[in-house]
PDB file of C-alpha atoms in Angstrom:
ATOM      1  CA  MET F 486      21.657  49.956 -19.943  1.00 56.00           C
ATOM      2  CA  THR F 487      25.200  51.305 -20.358  1.00 70.00           C
ATOM      3  CA  ALA F 488      26.720  52.835 -17.238  1.00 79.00           C
ATOM      4  CA  PRO F 489      27.283  56.591 -17.460  1.00 85.00           C
ATOM      5  CA  ALA F 490      30.709  58.124 -17.947  1.00 88.00           C
ATOM      6  CA  TYR F 491      31.484  60.531 -15.109  1.00 89.00           C
ATOM      7  CA  GLY F 492      33.445  63.681 -15.871  1.00 89.00           C
ATOM      8  CA  LEU F 493      36.252  65.337 -13.903  1.00 85.00           C
ATOM      9  CA  VAL F 494      36.153  69.128 -13.752  1.00 82.00           C
ATOM     10  CA  CYS F 495      39.436  70.928 -14.493  1.00 72.00           C
ATOM     11  CA  MET F 496      41.943  70.998 -11.672  1.00 62.00           C
ATOM     12  CA  THR F 497      42.078  68.292  -9.025  1.00 62.00           C
ATOM     13  CA  VAL F 498      41.970  68.703  -5.263  1.00 54.00           C
ATOM     14  CA  GLY F 499      45.226  66.787  -5.027  1.00 60.00           C
ATOM     15  CA  PRO F 500      48.577  67.886  -6.445  1.00 60.00           C
ATOM     16  CA  GLU F 501      48.398  65.836  -9.638  1.00 59.00           C
ATOM     17  CA  VAL F 502      46.853  68.345 -12.052  1.00 64.00           C
ATOM     18  CA  ARG F 503      47.138  72.031 -11.236  1.00 74.00           C
ATOM     19  CA  PHE F 504      47.698  74.884 -13.674  1.00 85.00           C
ATOM     20  CA  ARG F 505      49.778  78.037 -13.450  1.00 87.00           C
ATOM     21  CA  THR F 506      48.617  81.541 -14.320  1.00 90.00           C
ATOM     22  CA  ILE F 507      49.626  85.203 -14.293  1.00 94.00           C
ATOM     23  CA  THR F 508      47.558  88.306 -13.626  1.00 94.00           C
ATOM     24  CA  LEU F 509      47.169  91.091 -16.167  1.00 94.00           C
ATOM     25  CA  THR F 510      48.736  93.549 -13.709  1.00 96.00           C
ATOM     26  CA  ASN F 511      51.898  91.489 -13.342  1.00 96.00           C
ATOM     27  CA  TYR F 512      52.044  90.777 -17.064  1.00 96.00           C
ATOM     28  CA  GLN F 513      51.888  94.468 -17.933  1.00 95.00           C
ATOM     29  CA  LYS F 514      54.878  95.190 -15.696  1.00 96.00           C
ATOM     30  CA  LEU F 515      57.086  93.086 -17.976  1.00 97.00           C
ATOM     31  CA  SER F 516      59.032  94.231 -21.019  1.00 97.00           C
ATOM     32  CA  PRO F 517      58.073  92.698 -24.399  1.00 95.00           C
ATOM     33  CA  ALA F 518      60.950  90.236 -24.192  1.00 97.00           C
ATOM     34  CA  GLU F 519      60.078  89.322 -20.621  1.00 97.00           C
ATOM     35  CA  ARG F 520      56.441  88.819 -21.573  1.00 97.00           C
ATOM     36  CA  GLU F 521      57.376  86.366 -24.283  1.00 97.00           C
ATOM     37  CA  ALA F 522      59.733  84.448 -21.983  1.00 97.00           C
ATOM     38  CA  LYS F 523      57.165  84.365 -19.190  1.00 97.00           C
ATOM     39  CA  LEU F 524      54.370  83.084 -21.412  1.00 97.00           C
ATOM     40  CA  LEU F 525      56.640  80.526 -23.053  1.00 97.00           C
ATOM     41  CA  ASP F 526      57.542  79.111 -19.635  1.00 97.00           C
ATOM     42  CA  LEU F 527      53.958  79.223 -18.342  1.00 96.00           C
ATOM     43  CA  TYR F 528      52.291  77.848 -21.471  1.00 97.00           C
ATOM     44  CA  SER F 529      54.857  75.075 -21.850  1.00 97.00           C
ATOM     45  CA  ASP F 530      54.341  73.999 -18.268  1.00 94.00           C
ATOM     46  CA  ASN F 531      50.560  74.046 -18.550  1.00 94.00           C
ATOM     47  CA  ILE F 532      50.663  71.953 -21.724  1.00 96.00           C
ATOM     48  CA  VAL F 533      52.735  69.385 -19.840  1.00 94.00           C
ATOM     49  CA  ARG F 534      50.113  69.453 -17.094  1.00 92.00           C
ATOM     50  CA  VAL F 535      47.335  68.939 -19.643  1.00 94.00           C
ATOM     51  CA  ARG F 536      49.235  65.895 -20.894  1.00 94.00           C
ATOM     52  CA  ARG F 537      49.490  64.751 -17.280  1.00 91.00           C
ATOM     53  CA  ALA F 538      45.722  65.203 -16.910  1.00 92.00           C
ATOM     54  CA  ALA F 539      45.187  62.768 -19.780  1.00 94.00           C
ATOM     55  CA  ASP F 540      47.339  60.193 -18.005  1.00 93.00           C
ATOM     56  CA  PHE F 541      45.553  60.896 -14.698  1.00 91.00           C
ATOM     57  CA  CYS F 542      42.141  60.271 -16.260  1.00 92.00           C
ATOM     58  CA  ALA F 543      43.240  57.247 -18.294  1.00 94.00           C
ATOM     59  CA  ALA F 544      44.736  55.544 -15.239  1.00 92.00           C
ATOM     60  CA  ARG F 545      41.439  55.913 -13.363  1.00 90.00           C
ATOM     61  CA  GLY F 546      39.048  55.079 -16.170  1.00 92.00           C
ATOM     62  CA  ILE F 547      37.716  58.647 -16.342  1.00 92.00           C
ATOM     63  CA  ARG F 548      36.322  59.195 -19.849  1.00 94.00           C
ATOM     64  CA  LEU F 549      35.206  62.836 -19.622  1.00 95.00           C
ATOM     65  CA  TYR F 550      37.432  65.780 -18.701  1.00 95.00           C
ATOM     66  CA  ARG F 551      36.685  69.494 -18.451  1.00 94.00           C
ATOM     67  CA  LEU F 552      39.709  71.381 -19.677  1.00 93.00           C
ATOM     68  CA  SER F 553      40.516  74.555 -17.753  1.00 89.00           C
ATOM     69  CA  SER F 554      39.614  77.723 -19.660  1.00 89.00           C
ATOM     70  CA  SER F 555      42.563  79.512 -17.978  1.00 88.00           C
ATOM     71  CA  LEU F 556      45.403  77.493 -19.481  1.00 93.00           C
ATOM     72  CA  PHE F 557      46.796  80.335 -21.577  1.00 95.00           C
ATOM     73  CA  PRO F 558      46.352  83.693 -19.839  1.00 93.00           C
ATOM     74  CA  MET F 559      46.895  86.765 -22.064  1.00 94.00           C
ATOM     75  CA  PHE F 560      46.225  84.676 -25.172  1.00 92.00           C
ATOM     76  CA  ASP F 561      43.255  86.816 -26.251  1.00 87.00           C
ATOM     77  CA  LEU F 562      44.559  90.259 -25.328  1.00 90.00           C
ATOM     78  CA  GLU F 563      43.443  92.896 -27.805  1.00 88.00           C
ATOM     79  CA  GLY F 564      46.412  94.516 -29.509  1.00 91.00           C
ATOM     80  CA  ASP F 565      48.948  92.043 -28.073  1.00 95.00           C
ATOM     81  CA  ASP F 566      49.725  88.898 -30.098  1.00 94.00           C
ATOM     82  CA  THR F 567      52.493  87.640 -27.814  1.00 96.00           C
ATOM     83  CA  GLY F 568      50.425  84.751 -26.473  1.00 96.00           C
ATOM     84  CA  ARG F 569      49.291  83.677 -29.916  1.00 95.00           C
ATOM     85  CA  ALA F 570      52.852  83.692 -31.229  1.00 96.00           C
ATOM     86  CA  VAL F 571      54.041  81.612 -28.280  1.00 97.00           C
ATOM     87  CA  LEU F 572      51.308  79.035 -28.902  1.00 97.00           C
ATOM     88  CA  ASP F 573      52.270  78.910 -32.582  1.00 97.00           C
ATOM     89  CA  HIS F 574      55.760  77.956 -31.413  1.00 97.00           C
ATOM     90  CA  LEU F 575      54.314  75.268 -29.113  1.00 98.00           C
ATOM     91  CA  ALA F 576      52.031  73.700 -31.745  1.00 97.00           C
ATOM     92  CA  PRO F 577      53.687  70.220 -31.686  1.00 97.00           C
ATOM     93  CA  GLN F 578      53.412  69.983 -27.899  1.00 97.00           C
ATOM     94  CA  MET F 579      49.749  70.999 -27.990  1.00 97.00           C
ATOM     95  CA  ARG F 580      48.918  68.391 -30.614  1.00 97.00           C
ATOM     96  CA  GLU F 581      50.712  65.708 -28.623  1.00 97.00           C
ATOM     97  CA  ALA F 582      48.676  66.588 -25.514  1.00 97.00           C
ATOM     98  CA  GLY F 583      45.445  66.508 -27.507  1.00 97.00           C
ATOM     99  CA  TYR F 584      46.298  63.145 -29.035  1.00 97.00           C
ATOM    100  CA  ALA F 585      46.861  61.732 -25.541  1.00 97.00           C
ATOM    101  CA  PHE F 586      43.182  62.298 -24.724  1.00 97.00           C
ATOM    102  CA  GLU F 587      41.991  60.952 -28.048  1.00 96.00           C
ATOM    103  CA  ASP F 588      44.212  57.871 -27.848  1.00 96.00           C
ATOM    104  CA  ALA F 589      42.793  57.121 -24.381  1.00 96.00           C
ATOM    105  CA  GLY F 590      39.211  57.629 -25.571  1.00 96.00           C
ATOM    106  CA  ILE F 591      38.660  60.589 -23.253  1.00 96.00           C
ATOM    107  CA  ARG F 592      36.112  63.214 -24.262  1.00 97.00           C
ATOM    108  CA  VAL F 593      37.217  66.798 -23.575  1.00 96.00           C
ATOM    109  CA  LEU F 594      35.063  69.884 -23.128  1.00 96.00           C
ATOM    110  CA  MET F 595      35.424  73.406 -21.785  1.00 95.00           C
ATOM    111  CA  HIS F 596      33.247  75.769 -19.723  1.00 93.00           C
ATOM    112  CA  PRO F 597      34.562  79.324 -20.348  1.00 88.00           C
ATOM    113  CA  GLU F 598      34.471  82.071 -17.755  1.00 81.00           C
ATOM    114  CA  GLN F 599      31.249  83.614 -16.458  1.00 79.00           C
ATOM    115  CA  PHE F 600      32.226  87.028 -17.839  1.00 86.00           C
ATOM    116  CA  ILE F 601      31.553  85.813 -21.389  1.00 93.00           C
ATOM    117  CA  VAL F 602      28.122  87.336 -22.039  1.00 96.00           C
ATOM    118  CA  LEU F 603      27.377  87.190 -25.754  1.00 96.00           C
ATOM    119  CA  ASN F 604      23.996  88.920 -25.344  1.00 96.00           C
ATOM    120  CA  SER F 605      25.089  91.750 -23.058  1.00 96.00           C
ATOM    121  CA  ASP F 606      23.377  95.087 -23.541  1.00 95.00           C
ATOM    122  CA  ARG F 607      26.851  96.684 -23.623  1.00 96.00           C
ATOM    123  CA  PRO F 608      28.583  96.549 -27.030  1.00 94.00           C
ATOM    124  CA  GLU F 609      32.066  96.421 -25.528  1.00 94.00           C
ATOM    125  CA  VAL F 610      31.120  93.369 -23.429  1.00 94.00           C
ATOM    126  CA  ARG F 611      29.647  91.624 -26.461  1.00 94.00           C
ATOM    127  CA  ALA F 612      32.846  92.286 -28.410  1.00 92.00           C
ATOM    128  CA  SER F 613      35.182  91.080 -25.652  1.00 91.00           C
ATOM    129  CA  SER F 614      32.978  88.022 -25.057  1.00 93.00           C
ATOM    130  CA  ALA F 615      33.046  87.047 -28.727  1.00 92.00           C
ATOM    131  CA  ARG F 616      36.822  87.502 -28.785  1.00 92.00           C
ATOM    132  CA  ALA F 617      37.294  85.338 -25.666  1.00 92.00           C
ATOM    133  CA  LEU F 618      34.990  82.611 -26.992  1.00 95.00           C
ATOM    134  CA  ALA F 619      36.860  82.562 -30.299  1.00 94.00           C
ATOM    135  CA  ALA F 620      40.136  82.203 -28.379  1.00 94.00           C
ATOM    136  CA  HIS F 621      38.781  79.197 -26.479  1.00 95.00           C
ATOM    137  CA  ALA F 622      37.658  77.634 -29.763  1.00 97.00           C
ATOM    138  CA  ASP F 623      41.133  78.294 -31.164  1.00 96.00           C
ATOM    139  CA  THR F 624      42.627  76.540 -28.138  1.00 96.00           C
ATOM    140  CA  LEU F 625      40.538  73.424 -28.810  1.00 97.00           C
ATOM    141  CA  ASP F 626      41.552  73.586 -32.485  1.00 98.00           C
ATOM    142  CA  ARG F 627      45.215  73.750 -31.515  1.00 97.00           C
ATOM    143  CA  PHE F 628      44.851  70.637 -29.365  1.00 98.00           C
ATOM    144  CA  GLY F 629      43.400  68.945 -32.430  1.00 97.00           C
ATOM    145  CA  PHE F 630      39.915  68.360 -31.023  1.00 97.00           C
ATOM    146  CA  PRO F 631      37.129  68.071 -33.629  1.00 96.00           C
ATOM    147  CA  ARG F 632      34.721  70.923 -34.242  1.00 98.00           C
ATOM    148  CA  SER F 633      31.612  69.303 -32.839  1.00 98.00           C
ATOM    149  CA  THR F 634      29.712  69.098 -29.568  1.00 97.00           C
ATOM    150  CA  TRP F 635      31.738  66.004 -28.726  1.00 97.00           C
ATOM    151  CA  ASN F 636      34.235  68.659 -27.610  1.00 97.00           C
ATOM    152  CA  LEU F 637      31.706  71.031 -26.122  1.00 97.00           C
ATOM    153  CA  LEU F 638      32.141  74.758 -25.428  1.00 97.00           C
ATOM    154  CA  LEU F 639      29.591  75.341 -22.688  1.00 96.00           C
ATOM    155  CA  LEU F 640      27.973  78.684 -21.805  1.00 96.00           C
ATOM    156  CA  HIS F 641      25.100  79.901 -19.668  1.00 96.00           C
ATOM    157  CA  GLY F 642      22.380  82.041 -21.212  1.00 96.00           C
ATOM    158  CA  GLY F 643      24.035  85.299 -20.188  1.00 95.00           C
ATOM    159  CA  LYS F 644      22.150  88.543 -19.695  1.00 95.00           C
ATOM    160  CA  GLY F 645      18.634  87.908 -18.415  1.00 95.00           C
ATOM    161  CA  GLY F 646      15.724  88.961 -20.599  1.00 95.00           C
ATOM    162  CA  ARG F 647      17.798  88.874 -23.774  1.00 97.00           C
ATOM    163  CA  ALA F 648      17.073  85.390 -25.138  1.00 97.00           C
ATOM    164  CA  ALA F 649      16.203  86.752 -28.584  1.00 96.00           C
ATOM    165  CA  GLU F 650      19.524  88.574 -28.764  1.00 97.00           C
ATOM    166  CA  LEU F 651      21.391  85.392 -27.824  1.00 97.00           C
ATOM    167  CA  ALA F 652      19.565  83.394 -30.491  1.00 97.00           C
ATOM    168  CA  ALA F 653      20.421  86.029 -33.088  1.00 96.00           C
ATOM    169  CA  ILE F 654      24.135  86.031 -32.211  1.00 96.00           C
ATOM    170  CA  ILE F 655      24.770  82.274 -32.337  1.00 96.00           C
ATOM    171  CA  PRO F 656      24.575  81.797 -36.141  1.00 96.00           C
ATOM    172  CA  ASP F 657      27.210  84.504 -36.633  1.00 94.00           C
ATOM    173  CA  LEU F 658      29.796  82.991 -34.287  1.00 95.00           C
ATOM    174  CA  PRO F 659      33.046  81.675 -35.800  1.00 95.00           C
ATOM    175  CA  GLU F 660      32.652  78.073 -36.930  1.00 96.00           C
ATOM    176  CA  GLY F 661      35.062  76.729 -34.320  1.00 97.00           C
ATOM    177  CA  ALA F 662      32.882  78.147 -31.553  1.00 97.00           C
ATOM    178  CA  ARG F 663      29.445  77.688 -33.140  1.00 97.00           C
ATOM    179  CA  LEU F 664      29.873  73.990 -33.955  1.00 98.00           C
ATOM    180  CA  ARG F 665      30.969  73.217 -30.386  1.00 98.00           C
ATOM    181  CA  LEU F 666      28.541  75.462 -28.504  1.00 98.00           C
ATOM    182  CA  GLY F 667      26.114  74.214 -25.843  1.00 98.00           C
ATOM    183  CA  LEU F 668      23.878  76.162 -23.428  1.00 98.00           C
ATOM    184  CA  GLU F 669      23.293  75.341 -19.756  1.00 97.00           C
ATOM    185  CA  ASN F 670      20.416  76.436 -17.531  1.00 97.00           C
ATOM    186  CA  ASP F 671      21.347  78.465 -14.457  1.00 95.00           C
ATOM    187  CA  GLU F 672      19.830  79.287 -11.063  1.00 95.00           C
ATOM    188  CA  ARG F 673      18.653  82.790 -11.924  1.00 93.00           C
ATOM    189  CA  ALA F 674      18.373  84.165 -15.438  1.00 94.00           C
ATOM    190  CA  TYR F 675      17.677  81.176 -17.695  1.00 97.00           C
ATOM    191  CA  GLY F 676      15.798  78.013 -16.833  1.00 97.00           C
ATOM    192  CA  PRO F 677      15.689  75.136 -19.330  1.00 97.00           C
ATOM    193  CA  GLN F 678      12.309  76.382 -20.575  1.00 98.00           C
ATOM    194  CA  ASP F 679      13.994  79.666 -21.585  1.00 97.00           C
ATOM    195  CA  LEU F 680      16.895  78.011 -23.388  1.00 98.00           C
ATOM    196  CA  LEU F 681      15.008  75.253 -25.174  1.00 98.00           C
ATOM    197  CA  PRO F 682      13.585  77.494 -27.946  1.00 97.00           C
ATOM    198  CA  ILE F 683      17.075  78.910 -28.558  1.00 97.00           C
ATOM    199  CA  CYS F 684      18.558  75.422 -28.749  1.00 98.00           C
ATOM    200  CA  GLU F 685      15.847  74.161 -31.062  1.00 97.00           C
ATOM    201  CA  GLY F 686      16.142  77.205 -33.307  1.00 97.00           C
ATOM    202  CA  THR F 687      19.924  77.215 -33.604  1.00 97.00           C
ATOM    203  CA  GLY F 688      20.786  73.514 -33.368  1.00 97.00           C
ATOM    204  CA  VAL F 689      22.758  74.081 -30.153  1.00 98.00           C
ATOM    205  CA  PRO F 690      22.331  71.345 -27.504  1.00 98.00           C
ATOM    206  CA  LEU F 691      20.924  72.001 -24.032  1.00 98.00           C
ATOM    207  CA  ILE F 692      23.026  70.897 -21.071  1.00 98.00           C
ATOM    208  CA  PHE F 693      20.621  70.277 -18.209  1.00 98.00           C
ATOM    209  CA  ASP F 694      21.691  70.935 -14.617  1.00 96.00           C
ATOM    210  CA  ALA F 695      19.183  69.470 -12.132  1.00 97.00           C
ATOM    211  CA  HIS F 696      20.681  71.325  -9.153  1.00 96.00           C
ATOM    212  CA  HIS F 697      20.305  74.693 -10.891  1.00 96.00           C
ATOM    213  CA  HIS F 698      16.752  73.737 -11.836  1.00 96.00           C
ATOM    214  CA  VAL F 699      15.823  72.833  -8.243  1.00 96.00           C
ATOM    215  CA  VAL F 700      17.279  76.074  -6.893  1.00 96.00           C
ATOM    216  CA  ARG F 701      15.633  78.307  -9.507  1.00 96.00           C
ATOM    217  CA  GLU F 702      12.194  76.698  -9.307  1.00 96.00           C
ATOM    218  CA  LYS F 703      12.359  76.176  -5.504  1.00 96.00           C
ATOM    219  CA  LEU F 704      11.642  72.453  -5.846  1.00 97.00           C
ATOM    220  CA  PRO F 705      11.894  70.019  -2.908  1.00 96.00           C
ATOM    221  CA  ASP F 706      14.721  67.969  -4.425  1.00 96.00           C
ATOM    222  CA  GLN F 707      16.079  66.433  -7.623  1.00 96.00           C
ATOM    223  CA  GLU F 708      13.419  63.704  -7.580  1.00 97.00           C
ATOM    224  CA  ASP F 709      10.811  66.215  -8.738  1.00 97.00           C
ATOM    225  CA  PRO F 710       9.130  64.817 -11.912  1.00 97.00           C
ATOM    226  CA  SER F 711      10.200  67.878 -13.890  1.00 98.00           C
ATOM    227  CA  VAL F 712      13.838  66.754 -13.617  1.00 97.00           C
ATOM    228  CA  ARG F 713      13.143  63.678 -15.726  1.00 98.00           C
ATOM    229  CA  GLU F 714      11.058  65.745 -18.117  1.00 98.00           C
ATOM    230  CA  TRP F 715      13.954  68.097 -18.742  1.00 98.00           C
ATOM    231  CA  VAL F 716      16.512  65.303 -19.074  1.00 98.00           C
ATOM    232  CA  LEU F 717      14.461  63.940 -21.966  1.00 98.00           C
ATOM    233  CA  ARG F 718      13.670  67.300 -23.554  1.00 98.00           C
ATOM    234  CA  ALA F 719      17.325  68.265 -23.383  1.00 98.00           C
ATOM    235  CA  ARG F 720      18.313  64.912 -24.907  1.00 98.00           C
ATOM    236  CA  ALA F 721      16.200  65.686 -27.954  1.00 98.00           C
ATOM    237  CA  THR F 722      18.443  68.701 -28.717  1.00 98.00           C
ATOM    238  CA  TRP F 723      21.584  66.547 -28.957  1.00 98.00           C
ATOM    239  CA  ARG F 724      22.803  65.214 -32.298  1.00 95.00           C
ATOM    240  CA  PRO F 725      23.319  62.367 -31.669  1.00 97.00           C
ATOM    241  CA  PRO F 726      21.363  61.824 -28.416  1.00 97.00           C
ATOM    242  CA  GLU F 727      24.151  59.512 -27.202  1.00 97.00           C
ATOM    243  CA  TRP F 728      26.351  62.568 -26.747  1.00 97.00           C
ATOM    244  CA  GLN F 729      24.079  64.132 -24.120  1.00 98.00           C
ATOM    245  CA  VAL F 730      25.908  65.732 -21.179  1.00 97.00           C
ATOM    246  CA  VAL F 731      24.246  66.736 -17.904  1.00 97.00           C
ATOM    247  CA  HIS F 732      25.677  68.314 -14.763  1.00 95.00           C
ATOM    248  CA  LEU F 733      25.479  66.651 -11.367  1.00 95.00           C
ATOM    249  CA  SER F 734      25.888  68.461  -8.052  1.00 93.00           C
ATOM    250  CA  ASN F 735      24.281  68.679  -4.608  1.00 93.00           C
ATOM    251  CA  GLY F 736      23.736  71.612  -2.266  1.00 93.00           C
ATOM    252  CA  ILE F 737      25.734  71.643   0.970  1.00 92.00           C
ATOM    253  CA  ASP F 738      22.958  72.231   3.497  1.00 92.00           C
ATOM    254  CA  SER F 739      19.855  71.460   1.433  1.00 92.00           C
ATOM    255  CA  PRO F 740      18.754  70.719  -2.146  1.00 92.00           C
ATOM    256  CA  GLN F 741      18.131  74.465  -2.575  1.00 90.00           C
ATOM    257  CA  ASP F 742      21.621  75.491  -1.394  1.00 89.00           C
ATOM    258  CA  ARG F 743      23.485  76.949  -4.393  1.00 91.00           C
ATOM    259  CA  ARG F 744      26.875  75.933  -2.969  1.00 92.00           C
ATOM    260  CA  HIS F 745      28.261  72.625  -4.210  1.00 91.00           C
ATOM    261  CA  SER F 746      28.831  69.858  -1.687  1.00 89.00           C
ATOM    262  CA  HIS F 747      32.136  68.032  -1.301  1.00 90.00           C
ATOM    263  CA  LEU F 748      30.760  64.693  -2.513  1.00 89.00           C
ATOM    264  CA  ILE F 749      27.622  63.480  -4.239  1.00 92.00           C
ATOM    265  CA  THR F 750      25.127  62.220  -1.663  1.00 88.00           C
ATOM    266  CA  ASP F 751      21.958  62.432  -3.768  1.00 90.00           C
ATOM    267  CA  PHE F 752      21.970  60.990  -7.269  1.00 92.00           C
ATOM    268  CA  PRO F 753      18.755  61.808  -9.171  1.00 95.00           C
ATOM    269  CA  SER F 754      16.989  58.766 -10.557  1.00 95.00           C
ATOM    270  CA  ALA F 755      16.297  60.837 -13.690  1.00 96.00           C
ATOM    271  CA  TYR F 756      20.011  60.564 -14.543  1.00 96.00           C
ATOM    272  CA  ARG F 757      20.177  56.755 -14.546  1.00 92.00           C
ATOM    273  CA  ASP F 758      20.279  56.482 -18.341  1.00 94.00           C
ATOM    274  CA  VAL F 759      22.251  59.652 -19.115  1.00 96.00           C
ATOM    275  CA  PRO F 760      25.433  58.693 -21.009  1.00 95.00           C
ATOM    276  CA  TRP F 761      27.731  61.540 -19.894  1.00 96.00           C
ATOM    277  CA  ILE F 762      27.598  63.157 -16.428  1.00 96.00           C
ATOM    278  CA  GLU F 763      29.902  65.995 -15.423  1.00 95.00           C
ATOM    279  CA  VAL F 764      30.331  65.926 -11.651  1.00 93.00           C
ATOM    280  CA  GLU F 765      30.496  69.391 -10.105  1.00 90.00           C
ATOM    281  CA  ALA F 766      31.507  68.548  -6.539  1.00 87.00           C
ATOM    282  CA  LYS F 767      34.135  70.263  -4.417  1.00 88.00           C
ATOM    283  CA  GLY F 768      35.830  66.920  -3.867  1.00 87.00           C
ATOM    284  CA  LYS F 769      36.437  66.531  -7.621  1.00 85.00           C
ATOM    285  CA  GLU F 770      38.402  63.288  -8.085  1.00 84.00           C
ATOM    286  CA  GLU F 771      37.333  62.023  -4.640  1.00 86.00           C
ATOM    287  CA  ALA F 772      33.673  62.447  -5.611  1.00 88.00           C
ATOM    288  CA  LEU F 773      34.283  60.664  -8.922  1.00 88.00           C
ATOM    289  CA  ALA F 774      36.082  57.811  -7.192  1.00 85.00           C
ATOM    290  CA  ALA F 775      33.089  57.272  -4.892  1.00 89.00           C
ATOM    291  CA  LEU F 776      30.621  57.276  -7.789  1.00 88.00           C
ATOM    292  CA  MET F 777      32.758  55.031  -9.975  1.00 86.00           C
ATOM    293  CA  GLY F 778      33.470  52.670  -7.088  1.00 85.00           C
ATOM    294  CA  ALA F 779      29.755  52.296  -6.459  1.00 81.00           C
ATOM    295  CA  GLN F 780      29.185  51.758 -10.157  1.00 77.00           C
ATOM    296  CA  ALA F 781      31.821  49.025 -10.266  1.00 70.00           C
ATOM    297  CA  VAL F 782      30.146  46.988  -7.520  1.00 64.00           C
ATOM    298  CA  GLY F 783      26.618  47.710  -8.679  1.00 66.00           C
ATOM    299  CA  VAL F 784      25.632  49.797  -5.648  1.00 50.00           C
ATOM    300  CA  GLN F 785      23.222  52.700  -6.021  1.00 43.00           C
ATOM    301  CA  ALA F 786      25.305  55.860  -6.259  1.00 40.00           C
ATOM    302  CA  ASP F 787      23.089  57.793  -3.878  1.00 38.00           C
ATOM    303  CA  VAL F 788      24.003  55.669  -0.872  1.00 32.00           C
ATOM    304  CA  VAL F 789      27.782  55.412  -1.109  1.00 32.00           C
ATOM    305  CA  ALA F 790      29.041  58.961  -0.722  1.00 31.00           C
ATOM    306  CA  VAL F 791      29.501  60.273   2.790  1.00 27.00           C
ATOM    307  CA  GLU F 792      29.833  63.744   4.223  1.00 26.00           C
ATOM    308  CA  GLU F 793      33.282  65.301   4.211  1.00 22.00           C
TER     309      GLU F 793
END
């Protein structure tokens, strides 16, 4: 059985890979010329940091990286194309950063902000969500990443009780977003049983999160038999199955604690044959190092991590 590839989520705890930003309030205080100069400086720097992230992962054997969805603030502002024009100017640098991941064999995905709710009951939220999702897809295009779920755009189900509306929206999404889209179960609105019919009907893969499942269903821990059931049912939605991604995290005080622990202390046996595992731990690269170190010496991952 091939060992899983563990994924690093966005920014690191250490100083190696951190990204700059600007608030809308501060941006709006600037003149048009100042806005362009500010975004050029900020975007350029963040692209360099993305390139640095590729080197960071390659040096540590990390083969899965979640790209920050906040790399280019103000890029999707309605009625303001400053950010888009700046990125047009930086196209060669973006391609070079994207190639660095591809050359190192590192898979890249993105988990956009929680405020993207495609199936909101408010038209203005649906419109802004579609615009933001399209901007994220455009970002992945500009880095040169293929339009497939190899470079996943991951969303939760959104507004509870509106599964039919979500299923109806997906086929009409722009190709760059639709061909990369995946849906993840959450702790409240959408369990895997709610998302599976949407995934099967639209061809969108299901990203299973065992921690969310345990919290939502009030299960004793991630060894509940339903965890393995959902790993396999989710795998069947992936084309090909070898691209399956799951999320791994632990609660701080108990399996039902929604807060993510610093390291991974409990590794579900249901994940043993999952090819791609995104690690959602507060310790980020420290948690990955512990898991990968255990993997290298053939030790069970659930006994090597210690409390912070």
